[in-house]
Coordinates of C-alpha atoms in Angstrom, one line a residue:
Chain A
X1 CA 27.2 -8.3 4.6
X2 CA 27.4 -6.3 1.4
X3 CA 31.2 -4.7 1.4
X4 CA 30.8 -0.9 2.9
X5 CA 32.8 -0.2 -0.5
X6 CA 30.2 -1.3 -2.5
X7 CA 27.7 0.9 -0.7
X8 CA 30.4 4.0 -1.2
X9 CA 30.4 3.4 -5.1
X10 CA 26.8 3.0 -5.1
X11 CA 26.8 6.4 -3.2
X12 CA 28.7 8.1 -5.6
X13 CA 27.0 6.7 -8.5
X14 CA 23.6 8.0 -7.1
X15 CA 25.2 11.5 -7.0
X16 CA 26.7 10.7 -10.7
X17 CA 23.2 9.7 -11.9
X18 CA 21.6 12.5 -9.6
X19 CA 22.9 15.6 -11.9
X20 CA 21.7 14.5 -15.1
X21 CA 18.1 13.4 -13.4
X22 CA 18.5 16.9 -12.2
X23 CA 18.9 18.2 -15.8
X24 CA 15.4 16.7 -16.6
X25 CA 13.4 17.4 -13.2
X26 CA 14.2 20.9 -13.7
X27 CA 13.5 21.1 -17.8
X28 CA 10.5 19.5 -16.8
X29 CA 9.5 21.5 -13.6
X30 CA 10.3 25.0 -15.1
X31 CA 7.5 24.2 -17.8
X32 CA 5.4 22.5 -14.7
X33 CA 5.8 25.3 -13.0
X34 CA 5.0 28.4 -15.7
X35 CA 2.7 26.6 -17.9
X36 CA 1.0 24.3 -15.2
X37 CA 0.7 21.5 -17.7
X38 CA 2.2 17.9 -17.1
X39 CA 4.4 17.0 -20.3
X40 CA 4.0 13.0 -19.6
X41 CA 5.6 12.8 -22.7
X42 CA 8.9 14.7 -21.6
X43 CA 11.1 11.8 -21.5
X44 CA 10.0 10.7 -24.7
X45 CA 11.4 14.1 -26.1
X46 CA 14.7 13.3 -24.6
X47 CA 14.6 9.0 -25.9
X48 CA 14.2 11.2 -29.5
X49 CA 17.3 13.3 -28.9
X50 CA 19.2 10.3 -27.8
X51 CA 18.4 8.7 -31.0
X52 CA 19.8 11.4 -33.0
X53 CA 23.1 11.4 -31.0
X54 CA 23.3 8.2 -31.4
X55 CA 23.1 8.1 -35.3
X56 CA 24.9 11.2 -35.9
X57 CA 27.5 9.8 -34.0
X58 CA 27.7 6.3 -34.1
X59 CA 26.1 6.0 -37.9
X60 CA 27.2 8.9 -39.4
X61 CA 30.7 9.5 -37.6
X62 CA 30.3 13.2 -36.2
X63 CA 32.1 14.2 -33.3
X64 CA 30.5 13.8 -30.2
X65 CA 30.4 17.5 -29.2
X66 CA 28.7 18.2 -32.5
X67 CA 26.1 15.2 -32.1
X68 CA 25.4 17.2 -28.6
X69 CA 24.6 20.3 -29.8
X70 CA 22.4 18.8 -32.4
X71 CA 20.4 17.2 -29.9
X72 CA 20.1 20.6 -27.4
X73 CA 18.9 22.3 -30.9
X74 CA 16.2 19.4 -31.7
X75 CA 15.2 19.2 -28.0
X76 CA 14.2 23.0 -28.2
X77 CA 12.8 22.3 -31.3
X78 CA 10.6 19.8 -30.0
X79 CA 9.7 22.2 -27.0
X80 CA 8.6 25.0 -29.4
X81 CA 6.9 22.0 -31.6
X82 CA 4.9 20.6 -29.0
X83 CA 3.9 24.0 -27.5
X84 CA 2.2 25.6 -30.8
X85 CA 0.8 22.2 -31.8
X86 CA -0.6 20.7 -28.8
X87 CA -0.6 22.9 -25.9
X88 CA -1.5 26.0 -27.4
X89 CA -4.9 24.8 -28.5
X90 CA -6.1 23.6 -25.3
X91 CA -4.8 26.0 -22.6
X92 CA -8.1 27.1 -21.7
X93 CA -9.2 23.3 -21.6
X94 CA -9.6 20.9 -18.6
X95 CA -6.5 19.9 -16.9
X96 CA -7.1 16.4 -17.6
X97 CA -7.4 16.7 -21.5
X98 CA -3.9 18.9 -21.3
X99 CA -2.7 15.8 -19.5
X100 CA -4.3 13.3 -22.0
X101 CA -3.1 15.3 -25.0
X102 CA 0.6 14.8 -24.1
X103 CA -0.5 11.0 -23.0
X104 CA -1.5 10.5 -26.4
X105 CA 2.1 12.3 -27.6
X106 CA 3.6 9.3 -25.6
X107 CA 1.8 6.5 -27.4
X108 CA 2.5 8.2 -30.7
X109 CA 6.3 9.0 -30.0
X110 CA 7.0 5.4 -28.7
X111 CA 5.3 3.6 -31.6
X112 CA 7.0 6.0 -34.1
X113 CA 10.2 5.2 -32.9
X114 CA 9.2 1.9 -32.9
X115 CA 8.1 1.7 -36.3
X116 CA 11.2 3.9 -37.5
X117 CA 14.5 1.8 -35.8
X118 CA 12.5 -1.4 -34.3
X119 CA 12.8 -2.1 -30.4
X120 CA 16.7 -2.5 -30.6
X121 CA 18.1 -1.2 -27.6
X122 CA 21.0 1.1 -29.0
X123 CA 23.7 2.7 -27.1
X124 CA 27.1 5.0 -27.8
X125 CA 29.9 3.5 -26.0
X126 CA 33.0 5.9 -25.5
X127 CA 36.1 4.3 -24.0
X128 CA 37.4 7.2 -21.6
X129 CA 39.6 5.8 -18.6
X130 CA 38.4 5.4 -15.1
X131 CA 39.6 7.0 -11.6
X132 CA 40.3 4.7 -8.8
X133 CA 39.6 6.5 -5.7
X134 CA 40.2 4.0 -2.8
X135 CA 38.2 1.1 -4.6
X136 CA 35.8 3.2 -5.6
X137 CA 35.9 3.5 -9.5
X138 CA 35.1 6.9 -10.9
X139 CA 34.1 6.6 -15.0
X140 CA 34.8 9.8 -16.8
X141 CA 31.8 8.4 -18.9
X142 CA 29.6 9.1 -15.9
X143 CA 31.8 12.0 -14.3
X144 CA 32.0 14.0 -17.7
X145 CA 28.2 14.4 -17.9
X146 CA 27.4 15.0 -14.3
X147 CA 29.7 17.7 -14.7
X148 CA 28.0 19.1 -17.9
X149 CA 24.5 18.9 -15.7
X150 CA 25.7 20.8 -13.1
X151 CA 27.0 23.7 -15.9
X152 CA 24.1 23.4 -17.6
X153 CA 22.0 23.8 -14.2
X154 CA 24.5 26.9 -13.3
X155 CA 23.3 28.7 -16.6
X156 CA 19.7 27.6 -16.2
X157 CA 19.8 29.8 -12.7
X158 CA 21.8 32.4 -13.7
X159 CA 19.1 32.8 -16.7
X160 CA 16.1 33.1 -14.6
X161 CA 17.6 35.1 -12.0
X162 CA 19.8 37.5 -14.2
X163 CA 18.1 37.9 -17.3
X164 CA 15.2 40.4 -18.1
X165 CA 13.2 37.0 -19.9
X166 CA 14.1 34.8 -16.9
X167 CA 12.7 37.1 -14.8
X168 CA 9.3 37.2 -16.6
X169 CA 9.2 33.5 -16.6
X170 CA 9.5 33.2 -12.6
X171 CA 6.9 35.8 -12.3
X172 CA 4.3 34.0 -14.5
X173 CA 5.1 30.9 -12.6
X174 CA 4.4 32.9 -9.6
X175 CA 1.1 34.5 -10.9
X176 CA -0.3 34.0 -14.3
X177 CA -3.1 36.6 -14.0
X178 CA -1.0 39.4 -12.4
X179 CA 1.3 39.2 -15.2
X180 CA -1.2 40.0 -18.0
X181 CA -2.4 42.8 -16.0
X182 CA 1.1 44.1 -16.2
X183 CA 1.1 43.7 -19.9
X184 CA 3.5 41.2 -20.0
X185 CA 2.5 38.4 -22.5
X186 CA 2.3 35.1 -21.1
X187 CA 2.1 33.4 -24.3
X188 CA 5.6 34.5 -25.5
X189 CA 6.7 33.8 -21.7
X190 CA 5.0 30.4 -22.7
X191 CA 6.9 29.7 -25.6
X192 CA 10.4 30.4 -24.1
X193 CA 9.9 28.4 -21.7
X194 CA 8.7 25.3 -23.6
X195 CA 12.1 25.9 -25.7
X196 CA 13.8 26.0 -22.6
X197 CA 12.6 23.1 -21.1
X198 CA 13.2 21.1 -24.5
X199 CA 16.5 22.3 -24.6
X200 CA 16.8 20.8 -21.0
X201 CA 15.6 17.6 -22.6
X202 CA 18.0 18.0 -25.4
X203 CA 20.8 18.2 -23.1
X204 CA 19.6 15.7 -21.0
X205 CA 19.2 13.1 -24.1
X206 CA 23.0 14.0 -25.3
X207 CA 24.4 13.0 -22.0
X208 CA 22.0 9.9 -21.2
X209 CA 23.0 8.3 -24.5
X210 CA 26.3 8.0 -22.9
X211 CA 25.1 6.2 -19.8
X212 CA 22.0 4.3 -21.2
X213 CA 21.2 2.4 -24.4
X214 CA 18.2 3.7 -25.8
X215 CA 14.9 2.0 -26.8
X216 CA 11.6 3.3 -27.7
X217 CA 10.1 2.6 -24.5
X218 CA 13.0 4.7 -22.8
X219 CA 10.5 7.4 -21.6
X220 CA 8.7 4.9 -19.2
X221 CA 12.1 3.9 -17.2
X222 CA 12.7 7.5 -16.4
X223 CA 9.5 9.4 -17.0
X224 CA 7.5 8.4 -13.9
X225 CA 10.6 9.1 -11.7
X226 CA 11.2 12.7 -13.3
X227 CA 7.2 13.6 -12.4
X228 CA 8.1 12.3 -8.8
X229 CA 10.9 14.2 -8.4
X230 CA 9.2 17.4 -9.9
X231 CA 6.5 17.0 -7.3
X232 CA 8.8 15.9 -4.0
X233 CA 10.4 19.5 -4.9
X234 CA 8.0 21.3 -5.0
X235 CA 6.4 22.5 -8.4
X236 CA 8.2 25.1 -9.8
X237 CA 10.7 25.3 -6.8
X238 CA 14.1 24.8 -8.6
X239 CA 16.4 24.2 -5.9
X240 CA 13.3 21.7 -4.4
X241 CA 13.9 19.8 -7.8
X242 CA 17.7 19.8 -7.3
X243 CA 17.8 18.3 -4.0
X244 CA 15.3 15.4 -4.7
X245 CA 16.9 14.5 -7.5
X246 CA 19.9 13.5 -5.4
X247 CA 17.5 12.3 -2.9
X248 CA 15.8 10.0 -5.7
X249 CA 18.8 8.7 -7.0
X250 CA 20.7 7.7 -3.9
X251 CA 17.7 6.2 -3.0
X252 CA 17.5 4.4 -6.2
X253 CA 21.5 3.8 -6.8
X254 CA 21.7 2.3 -3.0
X255 CA 18.4 0.2 -2.8
X256 CA 19.7 -1.0 -6.6
X257 CA 23.0 -2.6 -4.7
X258 CA 21.4 -4.2 -1.8
X259 CA 18.4 -5.3 -3.4
X260 CA 17.4 -5.0 -7.0
X261 CA 16.9 -2.4 -9.1
X262 CA 13.0 -2.9 -9.3
X263 CA 13.1 -2.5 -5.5
X264 CA 15.0 0.8 -5.5
X265 CA 12.4 2.1 -7.8
X266 CA 9.7 0.6 -5.6
X267 CA 11.2 2.0 -2.6
X268 CA 11.7 5.6 -4.3
X269 CA 8.2 5.8 -5.3
X270 CA 6.9 4.9 -1.8
X271 CA 9.1 7.5 -0.2
X272 CA 7.8 9.9 -2.8
X273 CA 4.3 9.2 -1.5
X274 CA 4.8 9.3 1.9
X275 CA 6.4 12.6 1.3
X276 CA 3.8 14.3 -0.8
X277 CA 1.7 13.4 2.6
X278 CA 3.9 14.7 5.3
X279 CA 5.2 17.7 3.3
X280 CA 2.8 18.2 0.2
X281 CA 4.6 21.6 -1.0
X282 CA 7.6 19.9 -1.6
X283 CA 10.4 19.2 0.3
X284 CA 12.1 22.8 1.3
X285 CA 8.3 24.2 1.5
X286 CA 8.0 26.2 4.7
X287 CA 5.2 24.2 6.8
X288 CA 2.2 26.5 6.8
Chain B
X1 CA -36.6 8.0 -25.0
X2 CA -33.4 8.1 -23.4
X3 CA -35.0 5.8 -20.4
X4 CA -35.4 2.9 -23.5
X5 CA -32.1 3.7 -24.7
X6 CA -29.7 1.1 -21.9
X7 CA -32.6 -1.6 -22.3
X8 CA -32.7 -1.5 -26.3
X9 CA -28.6 -1.3 -26.6
X10 CA -28.7 -4.4 -23.9
X11 CA -31.2 -6.5 -25.7
X12 CA -29.2 -5.5 -29.2
X13 CA -26.4 -6.8 -27.7
X14 CA -27.7 -10.0 -26.0
X15 CA -28.7 -11.0 -29.7
X16 CA -25.4 -10.5 -31.3
X17 CA -23.8 -13.9 -30.7
X18 CA -27.1 -15.1 -33.0
X19 CA -26.4 -13.2 -35.9
X20 CA -25.0 -15.7 -38.4
X21 CA -21.1 -14.2 -39.1
X22 CA -19.6 -17.0 -41.1
X23 CA -16.1 -17.7 -40.2
X24 CA -15.9 -14.1 -38.3
X25 CA -18.0 -15.2 -35.6
X26 CA -15.0 -15.8 -33.0
X27 CA -13.3 -12.9 -33.8
X28 CA -16.3 -10.3 -33.7
X29 CA -17.3 -11.8 -30.4
X30 CA -13.2 -11.4 -28.9
X31 CA -13.7 -7.6 -29.6
X32 CA -17.1 -7.3 -28.5
X33 CA -16.0 -9.2 -24.8
X34 CA -13.0 -6.9 -24.8
X35 CA -15.1 -3.9 -25.2
X36 CA -17.6 -4.6 -22.9
X37 CA -14.9 -5.6 -19.7
X38 CA -13.0 -2.2 -21.0
X39 CA -16.3 -0.4 -20.6
X40 CA -16.7 -1.5 -17.4
X41 CA -13.6 -0.4 -16.1
X42 CA -13.7 2.6 -17.9
X43 CA -17.3 3.2 -15.8
X44 CA -15.8 2.3 -12.4
X45 CA -12.7 4.9 -13.5
X46 CA -15.1 7.9 -14.2
X47 CA -16.8 7.2 -10.8
X48 CA -14.3 9.2 -9.2
X49 CA -13.2 11.0 -12.9
X50 CA -16.5 12.8 -13.0
X51 CA -15.6 14.4 -9.5
X52 CA -12.3 15.5 -10.4
X53 CA -10.4 12.9 -8.9
X54 CA -8.6 12.1 -11.7
X55 CA -6.5 8.7 -11.3
X56 CA -4.0 7.7 -13.4
X57 CA -3.1 4.7 -11.5
X58 CA -6.1 2.6 -11.7
X59 CA -3.5 -0.1 -13.8
X60 CA -2.7 -0.5 -9.6
X61 CA -6.5 -1.7 -9.1
X62 CA -6.6 -3.7 -11.9
X63 CA -3.4 -5.3 -11.8
X64 CA -3.9 -6.2 -7.9
X65 CA -7.0 -7.8 -8.7
X66 CA -6.1 -9.9 -11.7
X67 CA -3.1 -10.9 -10.5
X68 CA -4.3 -11.6 -6.8
X69 CA -6.8 -14.4 -8.4
X70 CA -4.7 -15.9 -11.0
X71 CA -1.9 -16.8 -8.3
X72 CA -4.4 -17.7 -5.8
X73 CA -5.3 -20.1 -8.1
X74 CA -2.3 -21.3 -9.6
X75 CA -0.7 -22.0 -6.3
X76 CA -3.8 -22.6 -4.0
X77 CA -6.4 -23.5 -6.4
X78 CA -8.7 -21.1 -4.8
X79 CA -11.5 -20.5 -7.4
X80 CA -11.8 -17.5 -8.9
X81 CA -15.0 -16.5 -7.2
X82 CA -13.3 -17.0 -4.0
X83 CA -10.0 -15.7 -5.1
X84 CA -11.8 -12.6 -7.2
X85 CA -13.6 -11.3 -3.8
X86 CA -9.9 -11.8 -1.8
X87 CA -8.7 -9.6 -4.8
X88 CA -11.5 -7.2 -4.6
X89 CA -11.2 -6.8 -0.7
X90 CA -7.2 -6.0 -1.0
X91 CA -8.3 -3.7 -3.7
X92 CA -10.6 -2.2 -1.9
X93 CA -7.9 -1.9 1.0
X94 CA -5.4 -0.4 -1.2
X95 CA -7.3 2.5 -2.8
X96 CA -8.5 3.1 1.3
X97 CA -5.0 3.4 2.3
X98 CA -4.3 5.8 -0.7
X99 CA -7.2 7.8 -0.6
X100 CA -7.5 8.4 3.3
X101 CA -4.0 10.8 3.7
X102 CA -5.1 12.0 0.0
X103 CA -8.0 13.8 1.5
X104 CA -6.8 14.5 4.7
X105 CA -3.9 16.3 3.3
X106 CA -5.9 17.7 0.6
X107 CA -4.0 16.1 -2.3
X108 CA -5.9 17.3 -5.1
X109 CA -5.6 17.9 -8.7
X110 CA -2.2 17.0 -10.4
X111 CA -1.0 16.2 -7.1
X112 CA -3.4 13.3 -6.6
X113 CA -3.1 12.4 -10.4
X114 CA 0.6 11.6 -9.4
X115 CA 0.7 10.2 -6.4
X116 CA -1.9 7.5 -8.1
X117 CA 0.4 7.3 -10.9
X118 CA 3.4 6.5 -8.3
X119 CA 1.0 4.1 -6.9
X120 CA 0.1 2.4 -9.9
X121 CA 4.0 2.1 -10.9
X122 CA 4.6 0.7 -7.4
X123 CA 2.5 -2.0 -8.2
X124 CA 3.7 -2.8 -11.6
X125 CA 7.4 -2.9 -10.3
X126 CA 6.5 -5.1 -7.3
X127 CA 5.0 -7.7 -9.9
X128 CA 8.2 -7.7 -11.7
X129 CA 10.6 -7.4 -8.7
X130 CA 8.4 -10.5 -7.9
X131 CA 9.0 -12.9 -10.2
X132 CA 9.7 -16.0 -8.4
X133 CA 5.7 -16.2 -8.0
X134 CA 4.6 -13.8 -10.6
X135 CA 6.5 -14.4 -13.5
X136 CA 8.0 -10.8 -13.9
X137 CA 7.6 -9.2 -17.1
X138 CA 7.1 -12.7 -19.0
X139 CA 3.7 -12.6 -17.3
X140 CA 2.0 -15.9 -16.0
X141 CA -0.8 -18.1 -17.5
X142 CA -3.8 -19.2 -15.7
X143 CA -3.3 -22.9 -15.1
X144 CA -6.4 -24.8 -17.6
X145 CA -8.8 -27.3 -16.1
X146 CA -9.3 -28.4 -19.4
X147 CA -12.7 -28.4 -19.6
X148 CA -15.8 -26.0 -19.0
X149 CA -16.0 -25.4 -15.7
X150 CA -18.1 -22.9 -13.6
X151 CA -15.8 -23.3 -10.2
X152 CA -12.8 -22.2 -12.2
X153 CA -14.7 -20.1 -14.6
X154 CA -13.0 -21.4 -17.6
X155 CA -15.2 -21.6 -20.9
X156 CA -14.0 -23.1 -24.3
X157 CA -17.3 -21.5 -25.7
X158 CA -16.7 -17.8 -26.2
X159 CA -20.1 -16.9 -25.6
X160 CA -20.3 -17.7 -22.2
X161 CA -18.0 -14.7 -21.4
X162 CA -20.1 -12.6 -23.7
X163 CA -22.8 -13.0 -21.5
X164 CA -20.8 -12.9 -18.6
X165 CA -19.0 -9.6 -20.0
X166 CA -22.5 -8.0 -20.8
X167 CA -24.0 -8.8 -17.4
X168 CA -21.3 -7.4 -15.9
X169 CA -21.3 -3.9 -18.0
X170 CA -24.9 -4.0 -17.2
X171 CA -24.2 -4.1 -13.9
X172 CA -21.6 -1.6 -14.0
X173 CA -24.4 0.9 -15.7
X174 CA -26.4 0.2 -12.9
X175 CA -23.8 1.4 -10.2
X176 CA -22.8 4.3 -12.1
X177 CA -26.7 5.2 -12.5
X178 CA -27.3 4.6 -8.5
X179 CA -24.6 7.5 -7.9
X180 CA -25.8 9.7 -10.6
X181 CA -29.3 9.7 -8.7
X182 CA -27.8 9.7 -5.0
X183 CA -27.1 12.6 -2.6
X184 CA -23.3 11.3 -2.8
X185 CA -23.5 12.8 -6.1
X186 CA -24.0 16.4 -5.2
X187 CA -21.9 15.9 -2.2
X188 CA -19.0 15.0 -4.6
X189 CA -20.2 17.5 -6.8
X190 CA -19.8 20.2 -4.2
X191 CA -16.4 18.8 -3.0
X192 CA -14.9 18.5 -6.1
X193 CA -15.7 22.2 -6.6
X194 CA -14.4 23.9 -3.2
X195 CA -13.8 21.4 -0.4
X196 CA -13.7 23.8 2.5
X197 CA -17.2 25.2 1.2
X198 CA -18.4 21.6 1.0
X199 CA -17.2 21.0 5.0
X200 CA -18.5 24.5 6.1
X201 CA -22.0 23.0 5.1
X202 CA -21.8 19.4 7.0
X203 CA -20.4 17.0 4.3
X204 CA -17.9 14.6 5.5
X205 CA -15.1 15.4 2.6
X206 CA -13.2 12.2 4.1
X207 CA -15.7 10.3 4.1
X208 CA -17.2 10.4 0.7
X209 CA -13.7 10.7 -0.8
X210 CA -12.7 7.5 0.4
X211 CA -16.4 6.0 -0.5
X212 CA -16.2 6.9 -4.0
X213 CA -12.2 5.8 -4.4
X214 CA -13.2 2.3 -2.9
X215 CA -16.0 1.9 -4.9
X216 CA -14.4 2.8 -8.3
X217 CA -11.0 0.4 -7.2
X218 CA -13.2 -2.4 -6.4
X219 CA -15.3 -2.4 -9.3
X220 CA -11.9 -1.9 -11.3
X221 CA -10.2 -5.1 -9.6
X222 CA -14.0 -7.0 -10.9
X223 CA -12.8 -6.0 -14.4
X224 CA -9.0 -7.1 -14.0
X225 CA -10.4 -10.9 -12.5
X226 CA -13.3 -10.8 -15.3
X227 CA -10.0 -10.0 -17.7
X228 CA -7.6 -12.2 -16.4
X229 CA -10.2 -15.0 -16.9
X230 CA -11.1 -14.7 -20.6
X231 CA -7.7 -13.7 -21.8
X232 CA -5.8 -16.3 -19.1
X233 CA -2.9 -14.5 -18.9
X234 CA -1.7 -11.7 -17.1
X235 CA 1.4 -9.7 -17.5
X236 CA 2.2 -6.4 -15.8
X237 CA 2.5 -4.3 -18.8
X238 CA -0.8 -4.7 -20.1
X239 CA -2.8 -4.7 -16.9
X240 CA -0.5 -2.4 -14.5
X241 CA 1.7 0.6 -14.8
X242 CA 1.1 3.9 -16.2
X243 CA 0.2 2.6 -20.0
X244 CA -2.8 0.9 -19.1
X245 CA -4.0 3.6 -16.3
X246 CA -3.7 6.0 -19.4
X247 CA -5.8 3.9 -22.0
X248 CA -8.3 3.6 -19.6
X249 CA -8.6 7.5 -18.8
X250 CA -8.3 7.9 -22.9
X251 CA -11.3 5.6 -23.3
X252 CA -13.7 7.7 -20.8
X253 CA -12.4 11.1 -21.9
X254 CA -12.8 10.4 -25.4
X255 CA -16.3 9.0 -25.0
X256 CA -16.9 11.4 -22.4
X257 CA -17.1 11.2 -18.6
X258 CA -20.0 12.9 -17.5
X259 CA -22.5 10.4 -19.3
X260 CA -24.0 6.8 -18.6
X261 CA -22.5 5.7 -22.0
X262 CA -19.7 8.0 -22.5
X263 CA -17.2 4.9 -21.4
X264 CA -18.8 2.0 -23.5
X265 CA -18.5 4.8 -26.3
X266 CA -15.2 5.6 -25.7
X267 CA -13.9 1.9 -25.3
X268 CA -16.1 1.0 -28.2
X269 CA -14.0 3.5 -30.3
X270 CA -10.4 2.9 -28.7
X271 CA -10.6 -0.9 -29.1
X272 CA -12.4 -1.1 -32.6
X273 CA -9.7 1.8 -34.0
X274 CA -6.6 -0.1 -32.5
X275 CA -8.2 -3.9 -33.9
X276 CA -8.8 -1.9 -37.2
X277 CA -5.2 -1.0 -37.5
X278 CA -3.8 -3.5 -36.6
X279 CA -5.4 -5.7 -39.2
X280 CA -5.0 -3.0 -41.6
X281 CA -1.1 -3.1 -40.9
X282 CA -1.0 -6.6 -39.9
X283 CA 3.0 -7.9 -39.9
X284 CA 4.1 -5.0 -42.0
X285 CA 5.2 -1.4 -40.5
X286 CA 5.4 -2.9 -37.0
X287 CA 4.5 0.2 -34.9
X288 CA 2.6 2.0 -37.6
X289 CA -0.9 1.2 -36.0
X290 CA -0.2 2.2 -32.6
X291 CA 1.5 5.6 -34.1
X292 CA -1.6 6.3 -35.9
X293 CA -3.4 5.3 -32.9
X294 CA -2.0 7.8 -30.9
X295 CA -1.7 10.8 -33.5
X296 CA -5.8 10.2 -33.4
X297 CA -5.9 10.4 -29.9
X298 CA -4.2 13.9 -29.6
X299 CA -6.5 14.8 -32.1
X300 CA -9.3 13.8 -30.7
X301 CA -8.3 15.4 -27.4
X302 CA -7.6 18.3 -29.1
X303 CA -11.2 18.9 -31.2
X304 CA -13.6 16.9 -29.0
X305 CA -12.5 18.3 -25.3
X306 CA -15.9 17.2 -23.9
X307 CA -16.0 13.6 -25.5
X308 CA -17.9 12.5 -28.0
X309 CA -20.9 11.6 -26.1
X310 CA -20.5 15.3 -24.4
X311 CA -20.1 17.0 -27.9
X312 CA -22.6 15.3 -29.5
X313 CA -25.0 15.9 -26.6
X314 CA -24.2 19.3 -26.5
X315 CA -25.1 19.8 -30.2
X316 CA -28.3 18.3 -29.9
X317 CA -29.6 19.5 -26.6
X318 CA -27.6 22.8 -26.4
X319 CA -25.4 21.2 -23.8
X320 CA -28.1 21.2 -21.1
X321 CA -28.0 17.7 -19.6
X322 CA -24.6 16.5 -20.4
X323 CA -21.1 18.0 -19.1
X324 CA -20.3 19.0 -15.6
X325 CA -22.8 21.2 -13.8
X326 CA -19.5 23.2 -13.6
X327 CA -15.9 22.7 -15.4
X328 CA -14.2 20.9 -12.2
X329 CA -11.5 23.2 -10.8
X330 CA -8.8 20.5 -10.2
X331 CA -5.8 23.0 -10.7
X332 CA -5.8 24.6 -7.5
X333 CA -3.0 22.7 -5.6
X334 CA -2.4 23.1 -2.0
X335 CA 0.2 25.8 -1.6

């Protein structure tokens, strides 16, 4: 029998991981909900930002905060680039083409990263103290990313609800035709959304590099999970995606301790498949 | 002329192994076998894809088919004929288990794509997790019998596989053609456009959707069996999961998913391209070949949205025959 303290520690780790996952999922969900396109390569953009932090901090000796800010800037720039170069030419195409265009981007980024940096795993390790709470270890290297994620999510929430542009973004995600009739320019909103989504990817990358090592196929590790969280939470439903992130991270974390990492993911995906049948509109959707 | 196209093509392909190609012969045959098998798999995918059932999880069916056959042979020495049949039945059951709730709960569009993607990942991760008998991410080799054997479906001569793959591909075209000419096609097109309207004129939506999904998955599993027998090695990353699922979809969409030869054109193009890039770069600049491949895929998707056969057909004929009758509106997701 497994010591309950391990389970408790797994649960705490799940919460800490859930914060960063929520950042990823909300960034993707924003794009998903507003532009109605699945960026299959979203987590591969995160991968690029992780590499940036690695090189700036580990190789060139930048302070951690400066590396993180650079990654956030890179993320936003990538978001804008992906939208202008790939998404906007095919906004009118069939959904499958839109999806495949970002799928091609996924192959491109993975291979290009392999070409530039080989398949070596790279990581940035900070030596920060750990706290011991009655046998449960709380390493600051996990607590700080969690805290920053939560702050960023609050900032995103305030941006979407308290600013004019944020309100416009939410309006487009509710009804894109009506927004056009109201005289708003959806293309500008799309661009802002892509930039904000990219920015979230950059921030997630800046935090993830301290938790995981980065390699060209990092996107395959968290990518599918991120899509699942978005759908589980309900497309465009920010609170739902937030809750779903923690559900998924808890499943992965606890099943990972009880069984194996792969089985943790398997169970999480099976839960996703079942949930989509039971609650197709997301976990927080009202039954209609 | 159109009627003659496939027989003429088949005859030309059948003669290919007789052409003297000096030292290149084995390699050319190898590439052509791959193209034929992946064309068949792409055709199987397009049976669903053309009706708006965009699956991103065909790797699950491919992987299940290939692994079940290989493992049954390695552990219990079941002939691939028998093991393959079992694998196809298992895959059909998996497809039905996925398709039934999907059609009952109207999971369409993005949602359908993501559910199937999850299924593909589940199969890939299960293969990796059960490493005691599947070999995990290292994959597993088919136990060799040492001599040519029809019972074990192992041959030293590539020509045997070549003709086998050719026959398989033609059989796939025949199935595609039968579906294209059947009532099911009209029914599925109606369902793809508007499920409620289709149901209101008496089309059994669930039955048709499950049937086409099971057919597509079962054929994909057959393709997986053929591929595993030919390569004699299976690996979770090349046969299951999101990577291979996307590659299948890419080939089909590039070729044109609404035409008979579209999947074949797409598979030939993507495989020839990646082989050519692989040889051009060799061991220098690791990753560069795949980088260019990914870049070209994006460019093709942006500039040839109807696929090569679709776009060419459109140019020649004003788009009358090719292309979807009406653009399938897969964007509508249940609220």
